[in-house]
Every structure is written in C-alpha cells, then in structure tokens.
PDB file of C-alpha atoms in Angstrom:
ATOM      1  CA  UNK Z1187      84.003 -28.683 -14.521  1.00 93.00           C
ATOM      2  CA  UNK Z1188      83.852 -32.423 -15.333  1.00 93.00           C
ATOM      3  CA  UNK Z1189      80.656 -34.195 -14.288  1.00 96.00           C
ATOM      4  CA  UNK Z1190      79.294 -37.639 -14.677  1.00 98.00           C
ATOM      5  CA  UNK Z1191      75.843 -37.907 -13.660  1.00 97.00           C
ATOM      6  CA  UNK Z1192      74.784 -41.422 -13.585  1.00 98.00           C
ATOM      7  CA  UNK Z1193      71.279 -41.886 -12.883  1.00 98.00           C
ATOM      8  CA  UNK Z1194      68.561 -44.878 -13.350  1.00 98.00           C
ATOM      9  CA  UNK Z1195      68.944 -46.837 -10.311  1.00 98.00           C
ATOM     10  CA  UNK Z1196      65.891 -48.254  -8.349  1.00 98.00           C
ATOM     11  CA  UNK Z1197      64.276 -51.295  -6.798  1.00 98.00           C
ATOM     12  CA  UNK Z1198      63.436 -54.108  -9.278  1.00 98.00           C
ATOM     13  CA  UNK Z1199      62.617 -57.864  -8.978  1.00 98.00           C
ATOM     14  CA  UNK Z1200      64.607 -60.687  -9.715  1.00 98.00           C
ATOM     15  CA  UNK Z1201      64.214 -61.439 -13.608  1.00 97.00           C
ATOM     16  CA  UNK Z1202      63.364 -57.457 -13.872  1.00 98.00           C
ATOM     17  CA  UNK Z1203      65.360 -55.092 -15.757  1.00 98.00           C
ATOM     18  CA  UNK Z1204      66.700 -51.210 -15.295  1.00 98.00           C
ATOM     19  CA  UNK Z1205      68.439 -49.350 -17.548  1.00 98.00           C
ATOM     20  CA  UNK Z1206      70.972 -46.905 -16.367  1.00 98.00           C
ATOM     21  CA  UNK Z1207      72.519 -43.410 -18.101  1.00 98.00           C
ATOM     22  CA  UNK Z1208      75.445 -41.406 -17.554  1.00 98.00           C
ATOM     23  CA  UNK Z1209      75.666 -38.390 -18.713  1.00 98.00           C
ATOM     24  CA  UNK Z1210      78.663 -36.344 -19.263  1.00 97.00           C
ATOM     25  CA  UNK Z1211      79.872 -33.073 -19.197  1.00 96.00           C
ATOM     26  CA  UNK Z1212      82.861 -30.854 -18.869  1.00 95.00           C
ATOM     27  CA  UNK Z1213      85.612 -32.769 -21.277  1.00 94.00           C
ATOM     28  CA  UNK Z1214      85.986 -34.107 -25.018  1.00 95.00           C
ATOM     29  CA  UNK Z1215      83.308 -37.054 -24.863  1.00 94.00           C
ATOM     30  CA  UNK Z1216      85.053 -38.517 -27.797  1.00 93.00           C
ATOM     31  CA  UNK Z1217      87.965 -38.253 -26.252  1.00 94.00           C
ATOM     32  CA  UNK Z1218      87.338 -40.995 -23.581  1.00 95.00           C
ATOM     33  CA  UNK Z1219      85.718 -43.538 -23.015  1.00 96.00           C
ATOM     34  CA  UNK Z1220      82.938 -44.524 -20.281  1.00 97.00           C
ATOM     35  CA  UNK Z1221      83.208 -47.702 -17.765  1.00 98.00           C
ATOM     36  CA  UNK Z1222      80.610 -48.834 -15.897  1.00 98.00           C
ATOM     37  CA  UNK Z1223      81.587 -50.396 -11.970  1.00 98.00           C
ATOM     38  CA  UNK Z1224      79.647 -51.709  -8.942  1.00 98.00           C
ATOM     39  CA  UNK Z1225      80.139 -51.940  -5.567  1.00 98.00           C
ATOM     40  CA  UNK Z1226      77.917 -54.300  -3.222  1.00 95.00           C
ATOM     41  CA  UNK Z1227      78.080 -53.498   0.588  1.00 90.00           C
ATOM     42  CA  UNK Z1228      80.723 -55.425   2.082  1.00 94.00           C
ATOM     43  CA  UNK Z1229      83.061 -56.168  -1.437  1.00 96.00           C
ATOM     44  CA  UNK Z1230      85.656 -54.442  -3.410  1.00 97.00           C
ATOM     45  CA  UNK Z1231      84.027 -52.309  -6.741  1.00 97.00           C
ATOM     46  CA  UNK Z1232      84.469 -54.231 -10.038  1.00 97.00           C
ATOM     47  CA  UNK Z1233      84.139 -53.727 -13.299  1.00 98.00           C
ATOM     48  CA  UNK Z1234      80.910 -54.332 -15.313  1.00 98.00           C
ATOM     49  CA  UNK Z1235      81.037 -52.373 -18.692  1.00 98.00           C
ATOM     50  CA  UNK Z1236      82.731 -50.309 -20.828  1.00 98.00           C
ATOM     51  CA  UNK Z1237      82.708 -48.437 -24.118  1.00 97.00           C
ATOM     52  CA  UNK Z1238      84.959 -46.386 -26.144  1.00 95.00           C
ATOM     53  CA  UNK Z1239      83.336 -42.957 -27.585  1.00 92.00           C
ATOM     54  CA  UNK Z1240      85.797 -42.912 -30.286  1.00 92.00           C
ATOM     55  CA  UNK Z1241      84.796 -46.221 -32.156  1.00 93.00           C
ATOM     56  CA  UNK Z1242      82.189 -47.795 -30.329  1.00 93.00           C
ATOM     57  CA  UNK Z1243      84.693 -50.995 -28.915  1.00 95.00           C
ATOM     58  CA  UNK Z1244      83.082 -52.404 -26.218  1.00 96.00           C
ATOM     59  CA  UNK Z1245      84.117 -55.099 -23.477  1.00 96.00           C
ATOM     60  CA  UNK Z1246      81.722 -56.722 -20.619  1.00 97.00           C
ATOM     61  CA  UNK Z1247      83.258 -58.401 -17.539  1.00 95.00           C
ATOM     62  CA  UNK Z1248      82.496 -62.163 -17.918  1.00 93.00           C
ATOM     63  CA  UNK Z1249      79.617 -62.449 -15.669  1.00 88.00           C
ATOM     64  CA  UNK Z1250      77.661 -59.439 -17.161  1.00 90.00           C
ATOM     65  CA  UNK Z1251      77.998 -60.784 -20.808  1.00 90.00           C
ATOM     66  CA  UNK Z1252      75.109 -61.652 -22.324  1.00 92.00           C
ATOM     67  CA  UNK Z1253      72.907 -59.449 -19.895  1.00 96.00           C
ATOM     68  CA  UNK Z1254      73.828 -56.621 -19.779  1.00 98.00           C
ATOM     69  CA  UNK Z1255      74.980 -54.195 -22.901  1.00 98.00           C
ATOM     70  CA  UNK Z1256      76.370 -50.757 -22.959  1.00 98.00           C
ATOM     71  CA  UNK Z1257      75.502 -48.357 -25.520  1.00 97.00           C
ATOM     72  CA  UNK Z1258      76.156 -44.592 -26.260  1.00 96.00           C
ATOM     73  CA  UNK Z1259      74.619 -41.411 -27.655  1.00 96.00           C
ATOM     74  CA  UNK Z1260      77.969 -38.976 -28.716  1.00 93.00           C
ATOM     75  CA  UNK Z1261      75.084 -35.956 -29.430  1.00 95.00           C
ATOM     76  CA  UNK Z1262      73.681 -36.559 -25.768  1.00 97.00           C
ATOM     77  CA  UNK Z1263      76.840 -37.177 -24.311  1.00 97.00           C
ATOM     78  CA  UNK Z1264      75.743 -40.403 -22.419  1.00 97.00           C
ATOM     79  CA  UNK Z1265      76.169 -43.674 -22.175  1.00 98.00           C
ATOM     80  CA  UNK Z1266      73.770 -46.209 -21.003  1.00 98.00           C
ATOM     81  CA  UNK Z1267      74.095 -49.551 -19.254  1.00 98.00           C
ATOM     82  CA  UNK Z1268      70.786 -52.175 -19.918  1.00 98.00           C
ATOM     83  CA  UNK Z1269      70.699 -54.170 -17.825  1.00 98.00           C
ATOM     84  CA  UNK Z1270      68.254 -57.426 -18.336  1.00 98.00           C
ATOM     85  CA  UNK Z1271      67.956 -60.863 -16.549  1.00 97.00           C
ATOM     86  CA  UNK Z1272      68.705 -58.941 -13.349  1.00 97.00           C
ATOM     87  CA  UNK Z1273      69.824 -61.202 -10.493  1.00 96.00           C
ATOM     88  CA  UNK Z1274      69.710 -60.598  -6.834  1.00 96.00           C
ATOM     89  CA  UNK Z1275      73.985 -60.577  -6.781  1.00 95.00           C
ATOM     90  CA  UNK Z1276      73.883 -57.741  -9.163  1.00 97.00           C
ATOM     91  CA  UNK Z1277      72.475 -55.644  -5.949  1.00 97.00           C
ATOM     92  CA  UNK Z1278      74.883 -52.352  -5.287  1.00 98.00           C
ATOM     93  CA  UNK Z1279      75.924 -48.986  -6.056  1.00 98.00           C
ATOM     94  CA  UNK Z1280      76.549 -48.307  -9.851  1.00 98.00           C
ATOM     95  CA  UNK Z1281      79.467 -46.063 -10.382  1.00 98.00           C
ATOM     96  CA  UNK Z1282      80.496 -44.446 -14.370  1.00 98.00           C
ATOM     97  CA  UNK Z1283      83.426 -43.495 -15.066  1.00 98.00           C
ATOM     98  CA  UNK Z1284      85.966 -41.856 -17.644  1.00 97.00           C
ATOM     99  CA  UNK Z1285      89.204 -42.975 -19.015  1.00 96.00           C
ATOM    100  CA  UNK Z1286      90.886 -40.780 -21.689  1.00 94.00           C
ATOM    101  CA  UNK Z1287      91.138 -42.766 -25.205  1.00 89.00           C
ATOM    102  CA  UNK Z1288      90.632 -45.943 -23.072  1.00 88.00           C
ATOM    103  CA  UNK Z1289      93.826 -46.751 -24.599  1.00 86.00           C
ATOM    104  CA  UNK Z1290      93.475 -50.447 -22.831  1.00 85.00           C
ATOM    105  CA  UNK Z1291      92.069 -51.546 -25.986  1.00 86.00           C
ATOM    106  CA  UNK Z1292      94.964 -50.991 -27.999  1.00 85.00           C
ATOM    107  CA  UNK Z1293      97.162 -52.264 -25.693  1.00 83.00           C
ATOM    108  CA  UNK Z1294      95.296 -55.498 -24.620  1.00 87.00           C
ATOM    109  CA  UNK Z1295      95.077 -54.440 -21.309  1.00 90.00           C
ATOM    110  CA  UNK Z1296      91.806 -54.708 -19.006  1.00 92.00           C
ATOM    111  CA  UNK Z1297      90.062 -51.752 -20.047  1.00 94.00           C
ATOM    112  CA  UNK Z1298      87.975 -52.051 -16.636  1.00 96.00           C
ATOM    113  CA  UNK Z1299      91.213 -51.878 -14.836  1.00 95.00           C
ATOM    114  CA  UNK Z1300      89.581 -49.000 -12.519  1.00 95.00           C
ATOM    115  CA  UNK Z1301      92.717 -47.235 -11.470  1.00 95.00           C
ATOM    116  CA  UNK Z1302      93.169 -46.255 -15.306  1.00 95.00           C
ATOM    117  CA  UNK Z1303      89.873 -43.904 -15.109  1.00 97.00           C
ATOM    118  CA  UNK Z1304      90.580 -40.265 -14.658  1.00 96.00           C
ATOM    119  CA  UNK Z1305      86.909 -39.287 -13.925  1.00 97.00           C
ATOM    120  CA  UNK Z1306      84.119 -40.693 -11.156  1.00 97.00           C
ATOM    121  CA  UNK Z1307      80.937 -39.892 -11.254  1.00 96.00           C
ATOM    122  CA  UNK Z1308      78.588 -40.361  -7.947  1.00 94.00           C
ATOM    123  CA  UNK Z1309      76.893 -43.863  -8.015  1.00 95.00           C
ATOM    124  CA  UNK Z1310      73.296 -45.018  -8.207  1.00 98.00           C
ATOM    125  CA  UNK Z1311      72.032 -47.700  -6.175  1.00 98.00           C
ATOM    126  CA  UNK Z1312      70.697 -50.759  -8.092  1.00 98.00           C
ATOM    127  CA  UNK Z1313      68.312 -53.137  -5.431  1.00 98.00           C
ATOM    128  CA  UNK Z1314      67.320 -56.844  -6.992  1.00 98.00           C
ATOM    129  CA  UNK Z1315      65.111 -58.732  -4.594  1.00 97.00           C
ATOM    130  CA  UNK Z1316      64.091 -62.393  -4.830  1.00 94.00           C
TER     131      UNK Z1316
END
C-alpha cells in the first residue's frame, strides 16, 4: 500500500521557521519524485517544492525561492521541506506528493503541475501569525 505521511506542521510566528517531512512507503522511492503543495482556506492548492529521488533536481515555485529548500534522505525514504523566513501568507494545509520519474524535468514542463502526481499524501496544517 502506498503511503505518504507528511508530518511537521504547527503554529509558528512570523519570521519563525518549521521544517516539514514526508515519508514514504509502499513504491520505488527512486523511482519518483516528491512535490510539495499548499492549500490556504478559501484558494486553489499550488505548488511549493519539488525534488527528484533519482538525481537530486530540484525546482521551487517563485515565491518560495530563497526560503524555503527541499531536501531528501533515499535510506529514510523522506523528503523534507525547510521552511525559513516564514510569512503569515504561507498559512495552510501542506500536502506531499508523488510523481513517477517526475519526467517534467526532462521535458521542460512544470514539474509542480499537480495533476501529473500519481500519489497524495494527507496534509499538515502550517499556522504563521503576525
């Protein structure tokens, strides 16, 4: 059975950090690659993160560069998302996800286009008060 476990969340100031982990189980881990998304109450889920097991490639939506960065650990099977500089507007549930080879990559496609993920796991609420 596939499972993504994400896990991390909390209540942190404005400024603050978190650092969030998904962990994996069920399929290949090298095999795919892991995306972070968000979704604040009242907007659509985006794209904030992802990473390709395989190779390491990583891409960051634009307003997430520079604070955030997404690592992995293939033994643990998990990926983490640190998340620094943390602003209110970064407030909502954190979602991983899995897309086989992430192929996006190669193909210069968005490789946070979500509909591309095969895997979701169940969210973790991230709170950033002022």
């Amino acid at each position: 059975e596939v499972q993504l476990q994400a896990s991390g969340g909390g209540l942190v100031q404005a400024g603050g950090s978190l650092r969030l982990s998904c962990a994996a189980s069920g399929f290949t881990f090298d095999d795919y690659g892991i995306g972070w998304f968000r979704q604040a109450p009242g907007k659509e889920r985006e794209g904030v993160a992802c990473i390709r097991n395989s190779d390491g490639n990583t891409y960051y939506a634009d307003s997430m560069k520079g604070r955030f960065t997404i690592s992995k650990n293939n033994a643990k099977k998990t990926v983490y998302l640190q998340m620094d500089s943390l602003k209110p507007e970064d407030t909502g549930v954190y979602y991983c996800a899995a897309d086989f080879l992430l192929a996006n990559f190669d193909l210069g496609s968005n490789p946070l286009y979500e509909y591309d993920y095969d895997y979701w796991g169940q969210g973790t609420q991230v709170t950033v008060s002022s």
